[in-house]
């Protein structure tokens, strides 16, 4: 059921650091607005919620729609209330500050590839139907994500999963999220490497990559051919 009256909470200090060079999502040339200061879905100032699974910050109104979609679509959390796993907070901070919203609005940011001509709602638009319909199209139906040509063999699920397996050993969260949005399997078992992305991220000490994979359904109990889980690899990496 849809949740209304979502409580607004202040943006925590850890998510308000200045980053004046990044003005991808809002603001004018004269007075650029850092993307951390506006809702990813409607542009309202002072977002106080986060969609952990989408790596974006959203306002309280948009958060109520996200919650109605279900946690399997968008896991939302208040930025300044409740318990945050430090790695999860850092993951959201890192994704949004590097422009992860462009993953979910690819065709909107690339008019030449857009067929619908759909526009993003404004802060003053009504929540229903304008913002709610847009949020469902963006986050539930994934209408605006990059859709490769059907005959492009470089973007099969297997190839995307192989790329994810390689990406998670680095700190580049946006690449991993982009691959996941296109269908990469977080539980992919690499036949040559004999490991899953989660094991690779744990062994490489990439805590935020581990958190991202877990958010997308990676199995923490999965073992590689050596019989070790990702957590065991991470502990071994910490001891080195």
Coordinates of C-alpha atoms in Angstrom, one line a residue:
X1 CA 0.0 0.0 0.0
X2 CA 1.1 3.5 -0.7
X3 CA 2.7 5.3 2.3
X4 CA 1.6 9.0 2.7
X5 CA 2.8 11.6 5.0
X6 CA 6.5 10.5 4.8
X7 CA 8.4 12.3 7.5
X8 CA 10.9 14.9 6.3
X9 CA 14.4 14.7 7.9
X10 CA 17.4 16.9 7.5
X11 CA 20.3 16.0 5.2
X12 CA 23.1 14.7 7.2
X13 CA 26.5 16.4 7.2
X14 CA 28.1 13.5 5.5
X15 CA 25.9 14.1 2.4
X16 CA 26.3 17.9 2.2
X17 CA 29.9 18.2 1.1
X18 CA 30.5 20.8 -1.6
X19 CA 31.1 19.5 -5.1
X20 CA 30.6 22.6 -7.4
X21 CA 32.0 21.0 -10.5
X22 CA 29.1 18.5 -10.7
X23 CA 26.0 20.2 -12.1
X24 CA 24.5 17.5 -14.2
X25 CA 21.1 17.4 -12.6
X26 CA 19.7 20.9 -12.2
X27 CA 20.6 24.5 -11.7
X28 CA 21.4 27.2 -14.2
X29 CA 24.8 28.2 -15.6
X30 CA 24.8 31.3 -13.5
X31 CA 23.9 29.5 -10.2
X32 CA 24.6 25.8 -10.6
X33 CA 22.8 23.6 -8.1
X34 CA 24.7 20.6 -6.9
X35 CA 22.7 17.3 -7.6
X36 CA 22.9 16.4 -3.9
X37 CA 20.7 19.4 -3.2
X38 CA 17.7 18.4 -5.4
X39 CA 15.4 15.4 -5.6
X40 CA 16.5 13.0 -8.4
X41 CA 12.9 12.6 -9.5
X42 CA 11.3 16.0 -9.4
X43 CA 14.1 18.5 -8.7
X44 CA 12.6 19.7 -5.4
X45 CA 15.3 21.3 -3.2
X46 CA 16.6 19.6 0.0
X47 CA 16.0 15.9 -0.6
X48 CA 15.7 14.1 2.8
X49 CA 15.4 10.5 1.6
X50 CA 17.5 8.0 -0.4
X51 CA 16.7 5.2 -2.7
X52 CA 19.5 2.8 -1.7
X53 CA 18.9 0.5 -4.6
X54 CA 18.9 3.3 -7.2
X55 CA 21.7 5.4 -5.7
X56 CA 19.7 8.6 -5.7
X57 CA 18.4 11.2 -3.2
X58 CA 14.7 12.0 -3.2
X59 CA 12.2 14.3 -1.5
X60 CA 9.6 13.1 1.0
X61 CA 6.8 13.2 -1.5
X62 CA 8.6 11.1 -4.1
X63 CA 9.8 8.8 -1.3
X64 CA 6.1 8.0 -0.6
X65 CA 5.7 6.8 -4.2
X66 CA 8.9 4.8 -4.0
X67 CA 7.6 3.0 -0.9
X68 CA 4.4 2.1 -2.7
X69 CA 6.4 0.3 -5.4
X70 CA 7.8 -2.1 -2.9
X71 CA 11.3 -2.7 -1.5
X72 CA 12.2 -5.0 -4.3
X73 CA 11.9 -2.0 -6.7
X74 CA 13.2 0.8 -4.5
X75 CA 14.5 0.5 -1.0
X76 CA 14.1 3.9 0.6
X77 CA 15.6 5.2 3.8
X78 CA 15.5 8.5 5.6
X79 CA 18.9 10.2 5.5
X80 CA 18.9 11.3 9.1
X81 CA 16.9 8.8 11.0
X82 CA 17.3 5.1 11.7
X83 CA 20.4 3.0 11.5
X84 CA 22.6 3.3 8.4
X85 CA 25.3 0.8 7.6
X86 CA 28.4 3.1 7.1
X87 CA 29.3 1.3 3.8
X88 CA 25.7 1.7 2.6
X89 CA 25.6 5.4 3.3
X90 CA 29.0 5.9 1.6
X91 CA 27.7 3.8 -1.4
X92 CA 24.6 6.1 -1.8
X93 CA 26.8 9.2 -1.4
X94 CA 29.3 8.0 -4.0
X95 CA 26.7 6.9 -6.5
X96 CA 24.6 10.1 -6.4
X97 CA 27.6 12.4 -6.4
X98 CA 29.0 10.8 -9.5
X99 CA 25.7 11.1 -11.4
X100 CA 24.1 7.7 -11.0
X101 CA 20.7 9.3 -11.8
X102 CA 21.8 9.4 -15.4
X103 CA 21.5 5.6 -15.4
X104 CA 17.8 5.8 -14.7
X105 CA 17.2 8.8 -17.0
X106 CA 19.4 7.8 -19.9
X107 CA 16.9 8.5 -22.7
X108 CA 15.7 11.7 -21.0
X109 CA 19.3 13.0 -21.1
X110 CA 19.8 11.8 -24.6
X111 CA 16.9 13.3 -26.6
X112 CA 18.1 11.7 -29.9
X113 CA 17.4 8.3 -28.4
X114 CA 14.1 9.2 -26.9
X115 CA 10.9 8.2 -28.7
X116 CA 8.3 9.2 -26.1
X117 CA 9.3 12.8 -25.6
X118 CA 8.5 12.3 -21.9
X119 CA 9.6 15.1 -19.7
X120 CA 10.7 15.1 -16.1
X121 CA 8.2 16.6 -13.6
X122 CA 8.9 19.9 -11.9
X123 CA 8.9 20.5 -8.2
X124 CA 5.6 22.3 -8.3
X125 CA 3.8 19.6 -10.3
X126 CA 1.2 17.5 -8.3
X127 CA 2.3 14.3 -6.8
X128 CA -0.6 12.5 -8.4
X129 CA -0.6 11.8 -11.2
X130 CA 2.4 13.7 -12.6
X131 CA 5.2 12.7 -10.2
X132 CA 3.8 9.3 -9.4
X133 CA 3.4 8.3 -13.0
X134 CA 7.0 9.4 -13.8
X135 CA 8.5 7.6 -10.8
X136 CA 6.7 4.3 -11.8
X137 CA 7.9 4.7 -15.4
X138 CA 11.5 5.5 -14.3
X139 CA 12.0 3.0 -11.4
X140 CA 9.5 0.2 -11.9
X141 CA 9.2 0.0 -15.7
X142 CA 12.7 1.2 -16.3
X143 CA 11.5 3.1 -19.3
X144 CA 14.5 5.4 -19.5
X145 CA 17.4 3.2 -19.0
X146 CA 19.8 2.4 -21.8
X147 CA 18.4 -0.3 -24.0
X148 CA 21.0 -1.9 -26.4
X149 CA 20.1 -3.2 -29.8
X150 CA 18.8 -6.8 -29.7
X151 CA 21.6 -8.0 -32.1
X152 CA 24.4 -6.5 -30.0
X153 CA 26.2 -9.5 -28.7
X154 CA 28.3 -7.4 -26.3
X155 CA 25.3 -6.8 -24.0
X156 CA 24.0 -10.3 -23.4
X157 CA 23.4 -11.2 -19.7
X158 CA 26.4 -13.4 -19.7
X159 CA 28.7 -10.7 -21.0
X160 CA 27.3 -8.0 -18.8
X161 CA 27.8 -10.4 -15.8
X162 CA 31.4 -11.0 -16.8
X163 CA 31.9 -7.2 -16.9
X164 CA 30.3 -6.9 -13.5
X165 CA 32.7 -9.6 -12.2
X166 CA 35.6 -7.5 -13.3
X167 CA 34.1 -4.1 -12.3
X168 CA 33.6 -4.9 -8.6
X169 CA 37.3 -5.3 -7.9
X170 CA 37.6 -1.5 -8.5
X171 CA 36.0 1.4 -6.6
X172 CA 33.9 2.4 -9.6
X173 CA 30.4 1.9 -8.2
X174 CA 28.6 3.7 -11.1
X175 CA 29.9 1.2 -13.6
X176 CA 28.7 -1.7 -11.5
X177 CA 25.3 -0.1 -11.0
X178 CA 25.0 0.6 -14.8
X179 CA 25.7 -3.1 -15.5
X180 CA 23.2 -4.3 -12.9
X181 CA 20.6 -1.9 -14.4
X182 CA 21.1 -3.6 -17.8
X183 CA 20.6 -7.1 -16.5
X184 CA 24.0 -8.3 -15.1
X185 CA 23.5 -11.2 -12.6
X186 CA 24.9 -10.3 -9.1
X187 CA 25.2 -14.1 -8.5
X188 CA 27.0 -14.9 -11.7
X189 CA 29.6 -17.6 -11.3
X190 CA 32.6 -17.0 -13.6
X191 CA 33.5 -20.4 -15.1
X192 CA 37.2 -19.5 -15.6
X193 CA 37.7 -17.5 -12.4
X194 CA 35.6 -19.9 -10.3
X195 CA 34.1 -17.1 -8.2
X196 CA 31.1 -14.7 -8.0
X197 CA 31.2 -10.9 -8.1
X198 CA 30.6 -10.8 -4.4
X199 CA 33.6 -12.9 -3.7
X200 CA 35.7 -10.8 -6.0
X201 CA 34.6 -7.6 -4.3
X202 CA 35.2 -9.0 -0.8
X203 CA 38.7 -10.3 -1.7
X204 CA 39.5 -6.8 -3.2
X205 CA 38.4 -5.1 0.0
X206 CA 35.7 -3.1 -1.9
X207 CA 33.2 -2.7 0.9
X208 CA 30.8 -0.4 -1.1
X209 CA 30.8 -2.8 -4.0
X210 CA 29.9 -5.6 -1.6
X211 CA 27.0 -3.5 -0.3
X212 CA 25.8 -2.7 -3.8
X213 CA 25.8 -6.4 -4.8
X214 CA 23.9 -7.4 -1.6
X215 CA 21.3 -4.7 -2.3
X216 CA 20.8 -6.3 -5.7
X217 CA 20.3 -9.8 -4.3
X218 CA 23.8 -11.3 -4.2
X219 CA 23.9 -14.4 -2.0
X220 CA 26.2 -13.8 1.0
X221 CA 26.3 -17.6 1.7
X222 CA 27.5 -18.5 -1.8
X223 CA 31.0 -20.2 -1.8
X224 CA 33.6 -20.4 -4.5
X225 CA 35.5 -23.6 -5.4
X226 CA 37.8 -23.1 -2.4
X227 CA 34.7 -23.3 -0.2
X228 CA 35.0 -19.7 1.0
X229 CA 32.3 -17.1 1.2
X230 CA 32.7 -13.4 0.3
X231 CA 32.9 -12.5 4.0
X232 CA 35.7 -15.0 4.5
X233 CA 37.6 -13.5 1.6
X234 CA 37.0 -10.0 3.0
X235 CA 38.4 -11.0 6.4
X236 CA 41.4 -12.5 4.8
X237 CA 42.0 -9.3 2.7
X238 CA 41.8 -7.3 5.9
X239 CA 44.5 -9.4 7.5
X240 CA 46.9 -8.7 4.7

